[in-house]
CSV table of C-alpha atoms in Angstrom, one decimal:
chain,number,residue,atom,x,y,z
A,231,MET,CA,209.5,-19.5,-103.1
A,232,ARG,CA,206.5,-21.4,-101.7
A,233,VAL,CA,205.0,-21.7,-105.1
A,234,VAL,CA,208.2,-23.2,-106.5
A,235,LEU,CA,208.4,-25.7,-103.7
A,236,GLY,CA,204.7,-26.6,-104.0
A,237,VAL,CA,205.1,-27.3,-107.8
A,238,GLY,CA,208.3,-29.3,-107.1
A,239,ALA,CA,206.6,-31.4,-104.4
A,240,LEU,CA,203.6,-32.0,-106.7
A,241,MET,CA,206.0,-33.2,-109.5
A,242,VAL,CA,207.8,-35.6,-107.1
A,243,ALA,CA,204.4,-37.0,-105.9
A,244,ILE,CA,203.2,-37.6,-109.5
A,245,LEU,CA,206.5,-39.3,-110.5
A,246,ALA,CA,206.4,-41.5,-107.4
A,247,LEU,CA,202.8,-42.6,-108.0
A,248,THR,CA,203.5,-43.3,-111.7
A,249,ALA,CA,206.6,-45.4,-110.8
A,250,CYS,CA,204.8,-47.3,-108.0
A,251,GLY,CA,201.5,-48.2,-109.4
A,252,GLY,CA,200.5,-46.5,-112.6
A,253,GLY,CA,201.3,-49.5,-114.8
A,254,GLY,CA,199.6,-52.2,-112.7
A,255,SER,CA,201.2,-55.3,-111.2
A,256,GLU,CA,203.9,-57.3,-113.0
A,257,GLN,CA,201.4,-60.1,-113.6
A,258,GLU,CA,198.9,-57.6,-115.1
A,259,GLN,CA,201.6,-56.2,-117.4
A,260,ALA,CA,202.8,-59.7,-118.4
A,261,LYS,CA,199.2,-60.7,-119.2
A,262,ALA,CA,198.6,-57.5,-121.3
A,263,GLN,CA,201.8,-58.1,-123.2
A,264,GLU,CA,200.9,-61.8,-123.8
A,265,GLN,CA,197.6,-60.7,-125.2
A,266,THR,CA,199.2,-58.3,-127.7
A,267,GLU,CA,201.8,-60.9,-128.9
A,268,ALA,CA,201.0,-63.7,-131.3
A,269,ARG,CA,201.1,-67.2,-129.7
A,270,PRO,CA,202.3,-70.2,-131.6
A,271,LEU,CA,199.5,-72.2,-133.2
A,272,PRO,CA,199.0,-75.5,-131.2
A,273,GLU,CA,200.0,-78.6,-133.2
A,274,ASP,CA,197.3,-80.8,-131.7
A,275,PRO,CA,193.6,-80.4,-132.6
A,276,LYS,CA,192.1,-78.2,-129.8
A,277,ALA,CA,190.0,-75.2,-129.1
A,278,LEU,CA,191.8,-71.8,-129.6
A,279,ASP,CA,191.4,-69.1,-127.0
A,280,PRO,CA,190.5,-65.8,-128.7
A,281,GLY,CA,193.6,-63.8,-129.7
A,282,GLU,CA,196.5,-63.7,-132.1
A,283,TYR,CA,198.4,-66.8,-133.3
A,284,HIS,CA,201.3,-67.4,-135.6
A,285,SER,CA,202.1,-70.4,-137.8
A,286,THR,CA,205.0,-72.5,-136.6
A,287,GLU,CA,205.5,-74.8,-139.6
A,288,PHE,CA,203.6,-73.2,-142.5
A,289,GLN,CA,205.8,-71.2,-144.9
A,290,PRO,CA,205.8,-68.3,-145.3
A,291,SER,CA,205.1,-67.8,-141.6
A,292,PHE,CA,202.2,-65.5,-140.8
A,293,SER,CA,200.0,-64.4,-137.9
A,294,PHE,CA,196.2,-64.1,-137.6
A,295,ARG,CA,193.6,-63.3,-135.0
A,296,VAL,CA,190.6,-65.4,-134.0
A,297,GLY,CA,187.6,-64.8,-131.9
A,298,LYS,CA,185.6,-67.4,-129.8
A,299,GLY,CA,184.7,-70.7,-131.4
A,300,TRP,CA,187.8,-71.5,-133.5
A,301,ARG,CA,189.9,-74.6,-133.2
A,302,THR,CA,192.9,-76.2,-134.9
A,303,SER,CA,191.8,-78.9,-137.5
A,304,SER,CA,192.6,-82.6,-137.2
A,305,TYR,CA,191.7,-82.9,-141.0
A,306,PHE,CA,194.3,-80.2,-141.9
A,307,PRO,CA,197.1,-80.3,-139.5
A,308,GLN,CA,199.8,-77.7,-140.0
A,309,LEU,CA,202.5,-78.5,-142.5
A,310,SER,CA,204.9,-76.3,-144.4
A,311,ASP,CA,202.4,-76.1,-147.2
A,312,ARG,CA,199.0,-76.4,-145.3
A,313,LEU,CA,197.3,-75.0,-142.2
A,314,GLY,CA,193.7,-75.4,-141.3
A,315,ILE,CA,191.4,-73.9,-138.6
A,316,THR,CA,187.8,-74.8,-138.1
A,317,ARG,CA,184.9,-72.7,-136.8
A,318,GLY,CA,183.0,-74.9,-134.4
A,319,GLU,CA,183.2,-78.6,-134.1
A,320,GLU,CA,184.7,-80.5,-136.9
A,321,GLY,CA,182.6,-82.4,-139.4
A,322,ASP,CA,180.1,-80.0,-140.9
A,323,ALA,CA,181.8,-76.9,-139.6
A,324,PRO,CA,183.3,-74.4,-142.0
A,325,THR,CA,187.1,-74.8,-142.3
A,326,LEU,CA,189.6,-72.1,-143.4
A,327,VAL,CA,192.6,-73.7,-145.1
A,328,PHE,CA,195.7,-71.9,-146.1
A,329,ARG,CA,197.8,-73.6,-148.8
A,330,ASN,CA,201.2,-73.0,-150.3
A,331,LEU,CA,201.2,-75.8,-152.8
A,332,GLN,CA,204.4,-77.3,-154.1
A,333,GLU,CA,203.0,-80.2,-156.2
A,334,VAL,CA,199.9,-80.7,-158.3
A,335,PHE,CA,198.5,-83.7,-160.2
A,336,GLU,CA,198.4,-83.2,-164.0
A,337,TYR,CA,195.9,-85.4,-165.9
A,338,ALA,CA,197.4,-87.1,-168.9
A,339,LYS,CA,195.2,-88.0,-171.9
A,340,ASN,CA,194.7,-91.5,-170.6
A,341,ASP,CA,193.4,-90.2,-167.2
A,342,THR,CA,196.6,-91.2,-165.4
A,343,LEU,CA,197.9,-88.8,-162.8
A,344,GLU,CA,201.4,-87.4,-163.0
A,345,VAL,CA,202.9,-85.3,-160.2
A,346,GLU,CA,204.3,-81.9,-161.3
A,347,LYS,CA,205.7,-78.9,-159.6
A,348,ALA,CA,202.9,-76.4,-158.7
A,349,PRO,CA,202.5,-73.7,-161.3
A,350,GLU,CA,203.0,-70.0,-160.5
A,351,ASP,CA,199.4,-69.3,-161.7
A,352,MET,CA,197.3,-71.6,-159.5
A,353,VAL,CA,194.1,-69.8,-160.5
A,354,GLY,CA,194.8,-70.4,-164.2
A,355,TRP,CA,195.7,-74.0,-163.5
A,356,LEU,CA,192.5,-74.7,-161.6
A,357,ARG,CA,190.4,-72.9,-164.2
A,358,GLN,CA,191.9,-75.1,-166.9
A,359,HIS,CA,191.4,-78.3,-164.9
A,360,PRO,CA,189.5,-80.9,-167.1
A,361,TYR,CA,187.1,-81.8,-164.2
A,362,LEU,CA,186.4,-78.4,-162.7
A,363,GLU,CA,183.9,-75.9,-163.9
A,364,THR,CA,184.9,-72.5,-162.6
A,365,GLU,CA,183.4,-69.0,-162.4
A,366,LYS,CA,185.2,-65.9,-163.4
A,367,PRO,CA,187.6,-64.8,-160.6
A,368,GLY,CA,186.8,-61.7,-158.5
A,369,SER,CA,189.0,-59.7,-156.3
A,370,ALA,CA,189.3,-60.5,-152.6
A,371,THR,CA,191.3,-59.0,-149.7
A,372,VAL,CA,192.3,-61.0,-146.6
A,373,GLY,CA,194.2,-59.1,-143.9
A,374,GLY,CA,195.1,-56.4,-146.3
A,375,VAL,CA,196.6,-58.8,-148.8
A,376,LYS,CA,194.9,-58.7,-152.2
A,377,GLY,CA,194.1,-61.9,-154.1
A,378,VAL,CA,191.3,-63.5,-156.1
A,379,ARG,CA,188.3,-65.6,-155.3
A,380,PHE,CA,186.2,-67.9,-157.4
A,381,ASP,CA,183.8,-70.7,-157.1
A,382,TYR,CA,184.0,-74.0,-158.8
A,383,THR,CA,182.0,-77.2,-159.1
A,384,VAL,CA,183.2,-80.7,-160.1
A,385,SER,CA,181.8,-81.4,-163.6
A,386,GLY,CA,179.1,-84.1,-163.9
A,387,ASP,CA,181.3,-86.4,-166.0
A,388,ALA,CA,184.2,-86.4,-163.6
A,389,PRO,CA,185.5,-89.7,-162.2
A,390,TYR,CA,185.0,-88.6,-158.5
A,391,ASP,CA,187.1,-91.4,-157.1
A,392,LYS,CA,190.1,-90.2,-159.2
A,393,ILE,CA,190.0,-86.4,-158.7
A,394,ASN,CA,193.1,-85.4,-156.9
A,395,LEU,CA,194.3,-81.9,-157.3
A,396,PHE,CA,197.5,-81.6,-155.3
A,397,ARG,CA,199.9,-83.4,-153.0
A,398,TYR,CA,201.0,-82.0,-149.6
A,399,THR,CA,204.5,-82.5,-148.2
A,400,ASP,CA,203.3,-85.3,-145.9
A,401,GLY,CA,202.1,-87.3,-148.9
A,402,THR,CA,198.4,-86.7,-148.4
A,403,GLU,CA,196.4,-85.6,-151.4
A,404,GLY,CA,194.1,-82.7,-151.8
A,405,VAL,CA,190.7,-83.2,-153.4
A,406,PRO,CA,187.9,-80.7,-154.3
A,407,GLY,CA,185.8,-79.8,-151.2
A,408,THR,CA,182.1,-79.1,-151.4
A,409,ASP,CA,179.9,-76.8,-149.3
A,410,ARG,CA,177.1,-79.2,-148.4
A,411,SER,CA,174.5,-76.4,-148.1
A,412,THR,CA,175.1,-75.0,-151.7
A,413,GLY,CA,176.8,-77.9,-153.5
A,414,ARG,CA,179.5,-75.5,-154.5
A,415,SER,CA,183.2,-75.2,-153.7
A,416,SER,CA,185.2,-72.1,-153.2
A,417,TRP,CA,188.9,-71.4,-153.7
A,418,ARG,CA,190.7,-68.3,-152.6
A,419,THR,CA,194.3,-67.6,-153.5
C-alpha cells in the first residue's frame, strides 16, 4: 500500500510542477511564440530584426527568414508586384528583389516602347530582348521552390537611356541592374 501511495504522491508532485512552472512565465511563452511566427514586413525603410517576416502587399503572399544586417529597401518598397530587402546600408549593398510582373515594355521596330501584359515565360522574354545578352539558364532553388537562374549583360549598342524592361503597379519602371564589381546582372525567376 505504501508503494502505491508513494507513486501516486510522486505523480501529483510532477503534475503540479509541470503546471506551475515547467513552461516558463507568460512573457517568456509569448516571446517564444512571437519568434516562431512570421511578423509583417515593415512598410518604411528600416533595419530588420533577425527572424521570420511575411509580405503584406506582395502577391502571392510569402514568408522568409533573415539574419542580422538586413533592412527593407527604400528603392524597392513593397507593392503587389515588387518587394525588396537589402543586405547592409543601401547604395552599394546587395539587394534581393522579388517580382511578380504584370506589365512589360515591348520594343517596336522604331525603338518606341509599348506596354504589354507580362508573358507567362519571363525567362524566354528576357532572353529574346533586343538589348540584353543572356547566358543559358541554369536551375536554382530558393526556399525549396525550384526555378531558373541566368546572367545577362546589356549589349554594347543599347540605348541605355531608353532601356526599360517592365512597369510596376505604382507606375515606376524597371531597368536592368548591374553588379558594380563584375559588370554583370543577374535574374532569378
